[in-house]
mmCIF file of C-alpha atoms in Angstrom:
data_model
loop_
_atom_site.group_PDB
_atom_site.id
_atom_site.type_symbol
_atom_site.label_atom_id
_atom_site.label_comp_id
_atom_site.label_asym_id
_atom_site.label_seq_id
_atom_site.Cartn_x
_atom_site.Cartn_y
_atom_site.Cartn_z
ATOM 1 C CA MET R 1 -11.075 7.595 17.804
ATOM 2 C CA LYS R 2 -14.247 5.280 16.217
ATOM 3 C CA ARG R 3 -13.332 2.709 13.206
ATOM 4 C CA VAL R 4 -14.587 3.244 10.401
ATOM 5 C CA LEU R 5 -15.469 -0.172 9.107
ATOM 6 C CA ALA R 6 -14.760 0.256 5.039
ATOM 7 C CA LEU R 7 -11.630 2.067 5.656
ATOM 8 C CA ASP R 8 -10.180 -0.816 7.196
ATOM 9 C CA MET R 9 -11.113 -3.429 4.554
ATOM 10 C CA LEU R 10 -10.044 -1.735 2.064
ATOM 11 C CA ARG R 11 -6.521 -1.318 3.679
ATOM 12 C CA GLY R 12 -6.783 -5.162 4.453
ATOM 13 C CA TYR R 13 -8.236 -6.063 1.249
ATOM 14 C CA ALA R 14 -5.160 -3.750 -0.086
ATOM 15 C CA LEU R 15 -2.666 -6.157 2.468
ATOM 16 C CA VAL R 16 -4.705 -8.927 0.644
ATOM 17 C CA CYS R 17 -3.754 -7.879 -2.750
ATOM 18 C CA ILE R 18 0.690 -7.033 -2.053
ATOM 19 C CA MET R 19 0.861 -11.078 -0.851
ATOM 20 C CA LEU R 20 -1.104 -12.085 -3.361
ATOM 21 C CA ASP R 21 0.640 -10.608 -5.993
ATOM 22 C CA HIS R 22 3.402 -11.085 -5.328
ATOM 23 C CA MET R 23 2.949 -15.016 -5.122
ATOM 24 C CA PRO R 24 4.506 -16.288 -8.858
ATOM 25 C CA LEU R 25 2.233 -19.077 -9.076
ATOM 26 C CA GLY R 26 -0.845 -17.894 -7.400
ATOM 27 C CA TYR R 27 -4.356 -18.121 -8.688
ATOM 28 C CA LEU R 28 -6.666 -15.700 -7.328
ATOM 29 C CA ARG R 29 -3.288 -13.123 -8.940
ATOM 30 C CA GLN R 30 -5.023 -13.103 -11.761
ATOM 31 C CA VAL R 31 -8.694 -10.817 -10.002
ATOM 32 C CA THR R 32 -5.958 -9.080 -7.548
ATOM 33 C CA LEU R 33 -7.074 -5.200 -7.987
ATOM 34 C CA THR R 34 -3.951 -4.563 -10.727
ATOM 35 C CA ASN R 35 -6.057 -6.554 -13.044
ATOM 36 C CA PHE R 36 -8.981 -3.976 -12.903
ATOM 37 C CA ALA R 37 -6.967 -0.613 -12.846
ATOM 38 C CA LEU R 38 -3.874 1.470 -13.136
ATOM 39 C CA TYR R 39 -2.868 1.173 -10.462
ATOM 40 C CA ASP R 40 -2.650 -1.663 -7.732
ATOM 41 C CA ALA R 41 -2.788 -1.692 -3.895
ATOM 42 C CA ALA R 42 -0.267 -0.281 -3.773
ATOM 43 C CA GLU R 43 -1.691 2.772 -3.873
ATOM 44 C CA LEU R 44 -4.769 2.298 -2.176
ATOM 45 C CA PHE R 45 -2.666 1.136 0.703
ATOM 46 C CA VAL R 46 -0.459 4.655 0.021
ATOM 47 C CA LEU R 47 -3.966 6.409 -0.153
ATOM 48 C CA LEU R 48 -5.899 4.906 2.827
ATOM 49 C CA SER R 49 -2.453 5.446 4.729
ATOM 50 C CA GLY R 50 -2.725 9.160 4.562
ATOM 51 C CA PHE R 51 -6.266 9.529 4.804
ATOM 52 C CA LEU R 52 -6.037 8.205 8.364
ATOM 53 C CA VAL R 53 -3.507 10.124 8.980
ATOM 54 C CA GLY R 54 -5.723 13.056 8.424
ATOM 55 C CA LEU R 55 -7.991 11.339 9.942
ATOM 56 C CA VAL R 56 -5.820 11.151 13.030
ATOM 57 C CA TRP R 57 -4.172 13.977 12.926
ATOM 58 C CA ILE R 58 -7.068 16.134 13.447
ATOM 59 C CA LYS R 59 -8.625 14.144 16.658
ATOM 60 C CA VAL R 60 -5.272 14.053 18.642
ATOM 61 C CA GLU R 61 -4.348 17.932 17.755
ATOM 62 C CA SER R 62 -7.777 18.830 18.749
ATOM 63 C CA GLU R 63 -7.899 16.924 21.523
ATOM 64 C CA SER R 64 -4.471 17.423 22.790
ATOM 65 C CA GLY R 65 -2.441 19.840 20.961
ATOM 66 C CA ARG R 66 0.194 19.622 18.201
ATOM 67 C CA ARG R 67 2.884 18.685 19.665
ATOM 68 C CA ALA R 68 0.979 15.511 20.602
ATOM 69 C CA ALA R 69 -0.223 14.589 16.734
ATOM 70 C CA GLN R 70 3.670 15.363 15.903
ATOM 71 C CA TRP R 71 5.554 13.745 18.165
ATOM 72 C CA ARG R 72 2.489 10.494 17.495
ATOM 73 C CA PHE R 73 4.084 9.925 13.923
ATOM 74 C CA ALA R 74 6.648 10.874 14.812
ATOM 75 C CA ARG R 75 6.142 7.990 16.578
ATOM 76 C CA ARG R 76 4.995 6.184 14.515
ATOM 77 C CA ALA R 77 7.369 7.205 11.732
ATOM 78 C CA GLY R 78 10.509 5.075 14.089
ATOM 79 C CA GLN R 79 7.262 1.920 14.552
ATOM 80 C CA VAL R 80 7.739 1.832 10.528
ATOM 81 C CA TRP R 81 11.489 2.214 10.621
ATOM 82 C CA LEU R 82 11.782 -0.881 13.470
ATOM 83 C CA ALA R 83 9.431 -2.835 11.363
ATOM 84 C CA LEU R 84 11.602 -2.186 7.916
ATOM 85 C CA VAL R 85 14.826 -3.350 9.791
ATOM 86 C CA LEU R 86 12.819 -6.507 11.727
ATOM 87 C CA GLY R 87 11.101 -7.556 8.346
ATOM 88 C CA GLY R 88 14.183 -7.266 6.708
ATOM 89 C CA ILE R 89 16.054 -9.819 9.284
ATOM 90 C CA LEU R 90 12.912 -12.127 8.503
ATOM 91 C CA LEU R 91 12.494 -12.027 5.532
ATOM 92 C CA ALA R 92 16.280 -13.049 4.642
ATOM 93 C CA LEU R 93 15.780 -15.884 7.045
ATOM 94 C CA LEU R 94 12.941 -17.436 6.156
ATOM 95 C CA SER R 95 13.887 -17.497 2.739
ATOM 96 C CA ARG R 96 16.934 -19.052 4.284
ATOM 97 C CA LEU R 97 15.284 -21.407 5.829
ATOM 98 C CA LEU R 98 13.091 -22.244 2.731
ATOM 99 C CA LEU R 99 16.416 -22.565 0.526
ATOM 100 C CA ASP R 100 18.222 -25.143 2.827
ATOM 101 C CA ALA R 101 14.699 -26.886 3.158
ATOM 102 C CA GLY R 102 14.989 -27.483 -1.068
ATOM 103 C CA LEU R 103 12.627 -25.806 -1.459
ATOM 104 C CA PRO R 104 12.693 -22.164 -3.624
ATOM 105 C CA HIS R 105 10.941 -19.025 -4.200
ATOM 106 C CA LYS R 106 10.833 -16.163 -6.795
ATOM 107 C CA ALA R 107 8.819 -13.660 -4.415
ATOM 108 C CA ILE R 108 12.674 -12.357 -3.044
ATOM 109 C CA TRP R 109 15.979 -12.417 -4.275
ATOM 110 C CA ASN R 110 18.080 -15.007 -3.293
ATOM 111 C CA ARG R 111 21.422 -13.367 -1.803
ATOM 112 C CA TYR R 112 19.485 -11.707 0.962
ATOM 113 C CA ALA R 113 19.269 -15.487 2.429
ATOM 114 C CA GLU R 114 23.305 -15.701 1.666
ATOM 115 C CA TRP R 115 24.496 -12.006 3.609
ATOM 116 C CA VAL R 116 22.083 -12.143 6.220
ATOM 117 C CA ILE R 117 24.083 -15.165 7.904
ATOM 118 C CA GLU R 118 28.371 -14.696 5.575
ATOM 119 C CA ALA R 119 27.674 -11.192 7.730
ATOM 120 C CA PRO R 120 24.640 -10.345 9.833
ATOM 121 C CA LEU R 121 25.655 -7.190 11.129
ATOM 122 C CA GLY R 122 26.687 -5.186 7.871
ATOM 123 C CA TYR R 123 22.543 -6.847 6.580
ATOM 124 C CA ALA R 124 21.412 -4.569 9.826
ATOM 125 C CA ALA R 125 23.749 -1.452 9.518
ATOM 126 C CA VAL R 126 21.726 -1.505 5.497
ATOM 127 C CA LEU R 127 18.611 -2.385 6.275
ATOM 128 C CA ALA R 128 18.596 0.463 9.166
ATOM 129 C CA VAL R 129 20.257 2.610 7.066
ATOM 130 C CA MET R 130 17.699 2.248 4.179
ATOM 131 C CA TRP R 131 20.639 2.092 2.036
ATOM 132 C CA LEU R 132 18.717 -1.514 0.702
ATOM 133 C CA GLN R 133 16.233 -2.365 1.098
ATOM 134 C CA PRO R 134 14.845 -5.568 -0.015
ATOM 135 C CA ASN R 135 11.878 -6.452 -2.425
ATOM 136 C CA LEU R 136 8.254 -6.637 -1.190
ATOM 137 C CA LEU R 137 9.522 -4.858 2.454
ATOM 138 C CA ASP R 138 10.334 -1.936 -0.005
ATOM 139 C CA VAL R 139 7.213 0.069 0.392
ATOM 140 C CA LEU R 140 8.175 0.065 4.333
ATOM 141 C CA ALA R 141 10.692 2.925 3.479
ATOM 142 C CA LEU R 142 8.608 4.934 1.625
ATOM 143 C CA TYR R 143 6.036 4.810 5.211
ATOM 144 C CA VAL R 144 9.150 5.945 6.969
ATOM 145 C CA VAL R 145 9.844 8.259 4.777
ATOM 146 C CA LEU R 146 6.449 10.392 4.541
ATOM 147 C CA LEU R 147 5.470 8.856 7.750
ATOM 148 C CA ALA R 148 8.835 11.292 8.677
ATOM 149 C CA SER R 149 7.899 14.093 7.480
ATOM 150 C CA ALA R 150 4.514 14.376 8.313
ATOM 151 C CA PRO R 151 5.348 16.747 11.619
ATOM 152 C CA VAL R 152 6.451 19.030 8.964
ATOM 153 C CA LEU R 153 4.316 19.134 7.064
ATOM 154 C CA VAL R 154 0.791 18.385 7.938
ATOM 155 C CA PRO R 155 1.250 21.692 10.343
ATOM 156 C CA LEU R 156 2.123 23.336 6.821
ATOM 157 C CA LEU R 157 -1.182 21.679 5.314
ATOM 158 C CA LEU R 158 -3.095 22.590 7.615
ATOM 159 C CA ARG R 159 -2.922 26.408 7.456
ATOM 160 C CA TRP R 160 -2.243 26.740 4.321
ATOM 161 C CA PRO R 161 -3.292 24.058 1.862
ATOM 162 C CA TRP R 162 -2.751 26.184 -1.589
ATOM 163 C CA VAL R 163 0.255 26.920 -1.653
ATOM 164 C CA PHE R 164 0.910 23.573 -0.393
ATOM 165 C CA ALA R 165 -1.136 21.493 -3.356
ATOM 166 C CA ALA R 166 1.460 24.009 -5.606
ATOM 167 C CA GLY R 167 4.328 22.892 -3.364
ATOM 168 C CA SER R 168 2.881 18.920 -3.825
ATOM 169 C CA LEU R 169 2.401 19.568 -7.239
ATOM 170 C CA ALA R 170 5.474 20.650 -8.314
ATOM 171 C CA LEU R 171 7.603 18.364 -6.394
ATOM 172 C CA TRP R 172 6.175 15.344 -8.119
ATOM 173 C CA TRP R 173 7.322 17.043 -10.956
ATOM 174 C CA VAL R 174 11.393 16.770 -10.755
ATOM 175 C CA ALA R 175 10.274 13.341 -8.682
ATOM 176 C CA VAL R 176 13.023 11.326 -10.804
ATOM 177 C CA PRO R 177 16.438 13.660 -11.208
ATOM 178 C CA VAL R 178 15.957 14.535 -7.071
ATOM 179 C CA ASN R 179 15.220 11.078 -5.817
ATOM 180 C CA ALA R 180 18.262 9.603 -8.232
ATOM 181 C CA MET R 181 20.724 12.000 -5.872
ATOM 182 C CA LEU R 182 19.863 9.981 -2.790
ATOM 183 C CA PRO R 183 22.120 7.051 -2.034
ATOM 184 C CA ASN R 184 21.093 3.310 -2.821
ATOM 185 C CA HIS R 185 21.921 0.347 -3.247
ATOM 186 C CA ARG R 186 19.836 0.704 -6.676
ATOM 187 C CA VAL R 187 22.168 1.567 -10.218
ATOM 188 C CA GLN R 188 20.508 4.212 -10.511
ATOM 189 C CA GLY R 189 20.201 4.933 -6.937
ATOM 190 C CA GLY R 190 16.761 6.439 -4.927
ATOM 191 C CA LEU R 191 14.686 4.712 -3.621
ATOM 192 C CA LEU R 192 12.402 2.441 -5.462
ATOM 193 C CA PHE R 193 8.637 3.505 -4.153
ATOM 194 C CA ASN R 194 9.946 7.620 -5.341
ATOM 195 C CA PRO R 195 9.377 9.283 -1.715
ATOM 196 C CA PHE R 196 9.440 12.575 -3.713
ATOM 197 C CA GLY R 197 6.534 11.233 -6.305
ATOM 198 C CA TRP R 198 3.874 8.966 -3.547
ATOM 199 C CA GLN R 199 4.088 12.033 -1.626
ATOM 200 C CA LEU R 200 1.668 14.214 -4.136
ATOM 201 C CA LEU R 201 -0.845 10.389 -3.168
ATOM 202 C CA PHE R 202 0.215 10.513 0.636
ATOM 203 C CA TYR R 203 -0.550 14.348 0.971
ATOM 204 C CA SER R 204 -3.470 13.840 -0.894
ATOM 205 C CA GLY R 205 -5.170 11.430 1.030
ATOM 206 C CA VAL R 206 -4.795 13.589 3.826
ATOM 207 C CA ALA R 207 -5.782 16.409 2.743
ATOM 208 C CA MET R 208 -8.871 14.224 2.085
ATOM 209 C CA GLY R 209 -9.580 12.648 5.827
ATOM 210 C CA ALA R 210 -8.374 16.785 7.048
ATOM 211 C CA PHE R 211 -10.470 18.895 5.186
ATOM 212 C CA ARG R 212 -13.513 16.412 4.069
ATOM 213 C CA HIS R 213 -15.590 18.234 6.282
ATOM 214 C CA ARG R 214 -15.275 21.386 4.756
ATOM 215 C CA PHE R 215 -14.690 19.952 0.701
ATOM 216 C CA MET R 216 -16.977 17.538 0.727
ATOM 217 C CA PRO R 217 -20.176 19.882 0.848
ATOM 218 C CA VAL R 218 -18.779 22.038 -2.244
ATOM 219 C CA LEU R 219 -18.437 18.638 -4.439
ATOM 220 C CA ARG R 220 -21.838 16.966 -2.881
ATOM 221 C CA ARG R 221 -22.745 19.879 -5.512
ATOM 222 C CA HIS R 222 -21.346 18.829 -7.973
ATOM 223 C CA SER R 223 -21.342 15.079 -7.708
ATOM 224 C CA GLY R 224 -24.066 14.534 -10.916
ATOM 225 C CA TRP R 225 -20.285 15.709 -13.808
ATOM 226 C CA LEU R 226 -18.082 13.996 -10.337
ATOM 227 C CA THR R 227 -19.141 11.232 -11.016
ATOM 228 C CA LEU R 228 -19.561 11.266 -14.268
ATOM 229 C CA THR R 229 -15.808 11.988 -14.991
ATOM 230 C CA ALA R 230 -15.274 9.806 -12.674
ATOM 231 C CA THR R 231 -16.598 6.615 -13.994
ATOM 232 C CA SER R 232 -14.782 7.445 -17.576
ATOM 233 C CA ILE R 233 -11.889 7.710 -16.122
ATOM 234 C CA THR R 234 -12.667 4.402 -14.203
ATOM 235 C CA LEU R 235 -13.733 2.514 -17.666
ATOM 236 C CA GLY R 236 -10.625 3.918 -19.168
ATOM 237 C CA SER R 237 -8.573 2.221 -16.682
ATOM 238 C CA LEU R 238 -10.000 -0.546 -16.454
ATOM 239 C CA ALA R 239 -10.166 -0.852 -20.372
ATOM 240 C CA MET R 240 -6.594 -0.665 -20.451
ATOM 241 C CA VAL R 241 -5.681 -3.348 -18.751
ATOM 242 C CA ALA R 242 -8.478 -6.150 -19.284
ATOM 243 C CA LEU R 243 -9.013 -4.997 -23.462
ATOM 244 C CA TRP R 244 -5.767 -7.497 -23.801
ATOM 245 C CA ARG R 245 -8.641 -10.311 -22.864
ATOM 246 C CA LEU R 246 -11.006 -10.388 -25.550
ATOM 247 C CA GLY R 247 -8.777 -11.333 -28.634
ATOM 248 C CA PRO R 248 -5.728 -9.330 -30.905
ATOM 249 C CA GLU R 249 -8.865 -6.386 -31.813
ATOM 250 C CA GLY R 250 -9.501 -5.875 -28.293
ATOM 251 C CA LYS R 251 -5.233 -5.490 -27.234
ATOM 252 C CA ARG R 252 -4.582 -3.410 -30.915
ATOM 253 C CA LEU R 253 -6.981 -1.128 -28.791
ATOM 254 C CA ALA R 254 -5.544 -1.554 -25.354
ATOM 255 C CA ASP R 255 -2.798 -0.512 -27.213
ATOM 256 C CA SER R 256 -3.341 1.937 -28.623
ATOM 257 C CA MET R 257 -4.519 3.805 -24.890
ATOM 258 C CA TRP R 258 -1.292 3.069 -23.960
ATOM 259 C CA GLN R 259 0.125 4.562 -26.337
ATOM 260 C CA ALA R 260 -1.342 7.575 -25.614
ATOM 261 C CA LEU R 261 -0.249 7.664 -22.571
ATOM 262 C CA GLY R 262 2.644 7.070 -22.378
ATOM 263 C CA LYS R 263 5.129 5.424 -20.357
ATOM 264 C CA VAL R 264 3.115 4.778 -17.306
ATOM 265 C CA ASP R 265 5.673 4.323 -14.319
ATOM 266 C CA LYS R 266 4.637 2.768 -10.530
ATOM 267 C CA TRP R 267 7.777 3.691 -8.569
ATOM 268 C CA SER R 268 7.560 8.008 -9.862
ATOM 269 C CA LEU R 269 4.052 7.753 -9.459
ATOM 270 C CA ALA R 270 2.712 8.548 -12.866
ATOM 271 C CA GLY R 271 -0.192 10.951 -13.258
ATOM 272 C CA ALA R 272 -2.343 8.211 -15.168
ATOM 273 C CA ARG R 273 -2.141 6.493 -12.363
ATOM 274 C CA TYR R 274 -2.618 9.091 -10.224
ATOM 275 C CA VAL R 275 -5.994 10.704 -11.104
ATOM 276 C CA ALA R 276 -7.672 7.283 -11.658
ATOM 277 C CA ILE R 277 -7.359 5.878 -8.298
ATOM 278 C CA ILE R 278 -8.293 9.264 -7.258
ATOM 279 C CA ALA R 279 -11.088 9.139 -9.978
ATOM 280 C CA ALA R 280 -11.445 5.584 -7.957
ATOM 281 C CA SER R 281 -11.935 6.696 -4.272
ATOM 282 C CA TRP R 282 -14.599 9.853 -5.683
ATOM 283 C CA LEU R 283 -16.763 6.580 -6.868
ATOM 284 C CA VAL R 284 -16.240 4.784 -3.545
ATOM 285 C CA ALA R 285 -17.006 7.584 -1.274
ATOM 286 C CA VAL R 286 -19.869 8.658 -2.849
ATOM 287 C CA PRO R 287 -22.187 6.872 -5.362
ATOM 288 C CA LEU R 288 -20.619 3.561 -3.925
ATOM 289 C CA ALA R 289 -20.431 4.414 -0.391
ATOM 290 C CA GLY R 290 -23.405 2.204 0.544
ATOM 291 C CA ALA R 291 -22.622 -0.773 -1.780
ATOM 292 C CA PHE R 292 -19.006 -0.749 0.166
ATOM 293 C CA GLY R 293 -20.444 -0.453 3.585
ATOM 294 C CA TRP R 294 -22.895 -3.175 3.280
ATOM 295 C CA MET R 295 -19.505 -5.170 1.880
ATOM 296 C CA ALA R 296 -17.676 -4.218 4.820
ATOM 297 C CA ALA R 297 -20.568 -4.955 6.915
ATOM 298 C CA SER R 298 -19.815 -9.253 5.879
ATOM 299 C CA PRO R 299 -18.580 -11.670 7.305
ATOM 300 C CA PRO R 300 -16.125 -11.630 4.171
ATOM 301 C CA GLY R 301 -15.555 -7.569 4.552
ATOM 302 C CA ARG R 302 -15.728 -7.925 8.661
ATOM 303 C CA MET R 303 -12.915 -10.316 7.695
ATOM 304 C CA LEU R 304 -10.493 -8.297 5.359
ATOM 305 C CA ALA R 305 -11.357 -5.317 7.964
ATOM 306 C CA ARG R 306 -9.253 -7.925 10.799
ATOM 307 C CA ILE R 307 -6.792 -7.802 8.344
ATOM 308 C CA GLY R 308 -6.966 -3.520 7.905
ATOM 309 C CA ARG R 309 -6.745 -3.126 10.989
ATOM 310 C CA GLY R 310 -3.364 -5.447 12.157
ATOM 311 C CA GLY R 311 -1.266 -2.795 11.144
ATOM 312 C CA LEU R 312 2.205 -3.323 10.432
ATOM 313 C CA LEU R 313 2.010 -6.621 11.354
ATOM 314 C CA ALA R 314 -0.713 -8.061 8.912
ATOM 315 C CA PHE R 315 2.149 -5.584 6.683
ATOM 316 C CA VAL R 316 4.754 -8.437 7.957
ATOM 317 C CA ALA R 317 3.052 -11.405 7.917
ATOM 318 C CA CYS R 318 1.474 -10.478 4.314
ATOM 319 C CA VAL R 319 5.131 -10.250 2.621
ATOM 320 C CA MET R 320 6.612 -12.814 5.349
ATOM 321 C CA LEU R 321 3.448 -15.459 3.559
ATOM 322 C CA SER R 322 3.837 -14.253 0.483
ATOM 323 C CA VAL R 323 7.891 -16.248 0.129
ATOM 324 C CA LEU R 324 6.512 -18.738 1.851
ATOM 325 C CA GLY R 325 3.323 -19.389 -0.723
ATOM 326 C CA ASP R 326 5.257 -18.920 -2.798
ATOM 327 C CA ALA R 327 7.664 -21.043 -2.140
ATOM 328 C CA VAL R 328 4.411 -24.033 -0.944
ATOM 329 C CA ALA R 329 3.438 -23.145 -4.167
ATOM 330 C CA GLY R 330 6.750 -24.687 -5.568
ATOM 331 C CA ALA R 331 6.658 -28.048 -4.719
ATOM 332 C CA LEU R 332 3.290 -29.014 -5.571
ATOM 333 C CA PRO R 333 1.487 -29.992 -8.638
ATOM 334 C CA ARG R 334 0.856 -26.704 -10.409
ATOM 335 C CA THR R 335 -2.283 -26.878 -10.810
ATOM 336 C CA ILE R 336 -5.387 -25.055 -10.167
ATOM 337 C CA PRO R 337 -7.048 -27.057 -7.227
ATOM 338 C CA PHE R 338 -3.546 -26.496 -5.451
ATOM 339 C CA ARG R 339 -3.310 -22.647 -5.499
ATOM 340 C CA LEU R 340 -5.477 -21.512 -5.128
ATOM 341 C CA ALA R 341 -5.729 -23.978 -1.489
ATOM 342 C CA VAL R 342 -1.870 -22.106 -1.881
ATOM 343 C CA ASP R 343 -3.568 -18.823 -1.490
ATOM 344 C CA LEU R 344 -6.178 -19.564 0.885
ATOM 345 C CA TRP R 345 -4.017 -20.884 3.208
ATOM 346 C CA THR R 346 -2.083 -17.415 3.085
ATOM 347 C CA ILE R 347 -5.175 -15.766 3.739
ATOM 348 C CA ALA R 348 -6.073 -17.230 6.359
ATOM 349 C CA ILE R 349 -3.152 -17.776 8.179
ATOM 350 C CA LEU R 350 -2.704 -13.446 7.831
ATOM 351 C CA TRP R 351 -6.360 -13.474 8.964
ATOM 352 C CA LEU R 352 -5.539 -15.611 11.673
ATOM 353 C CA SER R 353 -2.522 -13.862 12.569
ATOM 354 C CA SER R 354 -3.928 -9.834 12.434
ATOM 355 C CA ASP R 355 -7.103 -12.005 14.744
ATOM 356 C CA LEU R 356 -4.500 -12.942 17.432
ATOM 357 C CA TRP R 357 -2.311 -9.868 17.612
ATOM 358 C CA LEU R 358 -5.676 -7.339 17.670
ATOM 359 C CA THR R 359 -7.101 -9.484 19.960
ATOM 360 C CA LEU R 360 -4.071 -10.131 22.125
ATOM 361 C CA ARG R 361 -3.710 -5.682 22.125
ATOM 362 C CA GLU R 362 -7.476 -6.087 23.382
ATOM 363 C CA ARG R 363 -6.895 -7.564 26.244
ATOM 364 C CA ARG R 364 -3.852 -5.599 27.209
ATOM 365 C CA LYS R 365 -5.869 -2.275 27.307
ATOM 366 C CA PRO R 366 -7.427 -3.096 30.252
ATOM 367 C CA THR R 367 -5.192 -4.252 32.223
ATOM 368 C CA LEU R 368 -2.699 -0.600 30.831
ATOM 369 C CA GLY R 369 -5.988 2.035 31.571
#
């Protein structure tokens, strides 16, 4: 399937934001997505992942049948689960090495570094059954659940889209108590990223990818008011997270907006966050499509696209680099040049690791064929 460069660029941007957001001393974390919208890179990553699932499912099913599509995503769920387990072990080992080297870090909980040495089999086991999800990798646990559900739920979505949408919305509505019933190491139970809430965003992305040729012509006939509505929502989202920078008056206005919305919970996917990213997706796909296409073709855009194509390796690398960058930054003078240098170094290493992985994979394809 032909790659969509702008989608790869956005996936790469999401991974870079995830990495920078988890480096407490980073300088560039001030300009990541979470500083300009109600949602952050996690929502962007999940929505794009759902969209790509929809694209790929339709292509595979049309060429090889539904069984092939189901098997593909069941296998992918297993790959993500393996990345969660191995990534959790590598993350704990890296943390242990850094602590032994006198490089403390705040990006992850230091107890993982103790458990992986004191009880390695037990630590691996609780990762394998997803009773424990190390922070920074916890979104992979969500991704495992969503992908594992795809072989069963995507056919239902394709056959009865409106019924599916109603069921997805109903499940999102009761997501908090249902998630709390899942056994987990957290006192309140359940996964940190509530899969019963986040499925709404993921399957919205799947529907966008699967039905885009059917609904986009209809939506484009109403593009004027849709763009106006999406722009208003996006500007409101920006105002809520940025007005405090304008002084006391701006902060008071932002506070009143937050109070009007009530609790905007990330972990169960608050409705305001969902609406904000759906509105932004319309702007990216329609009025700003040309601008994003131009950005994707630029050198920085191509670099981000390379990261976005790195898949699971790029995700695990971004998490490891968050911890490593946090430790290195803590050992250096806390001035802007040093903080910026660490940020740029981690981005460069993330790009290099993705590029090397993709180069090796591309070289193997002719041999395997």
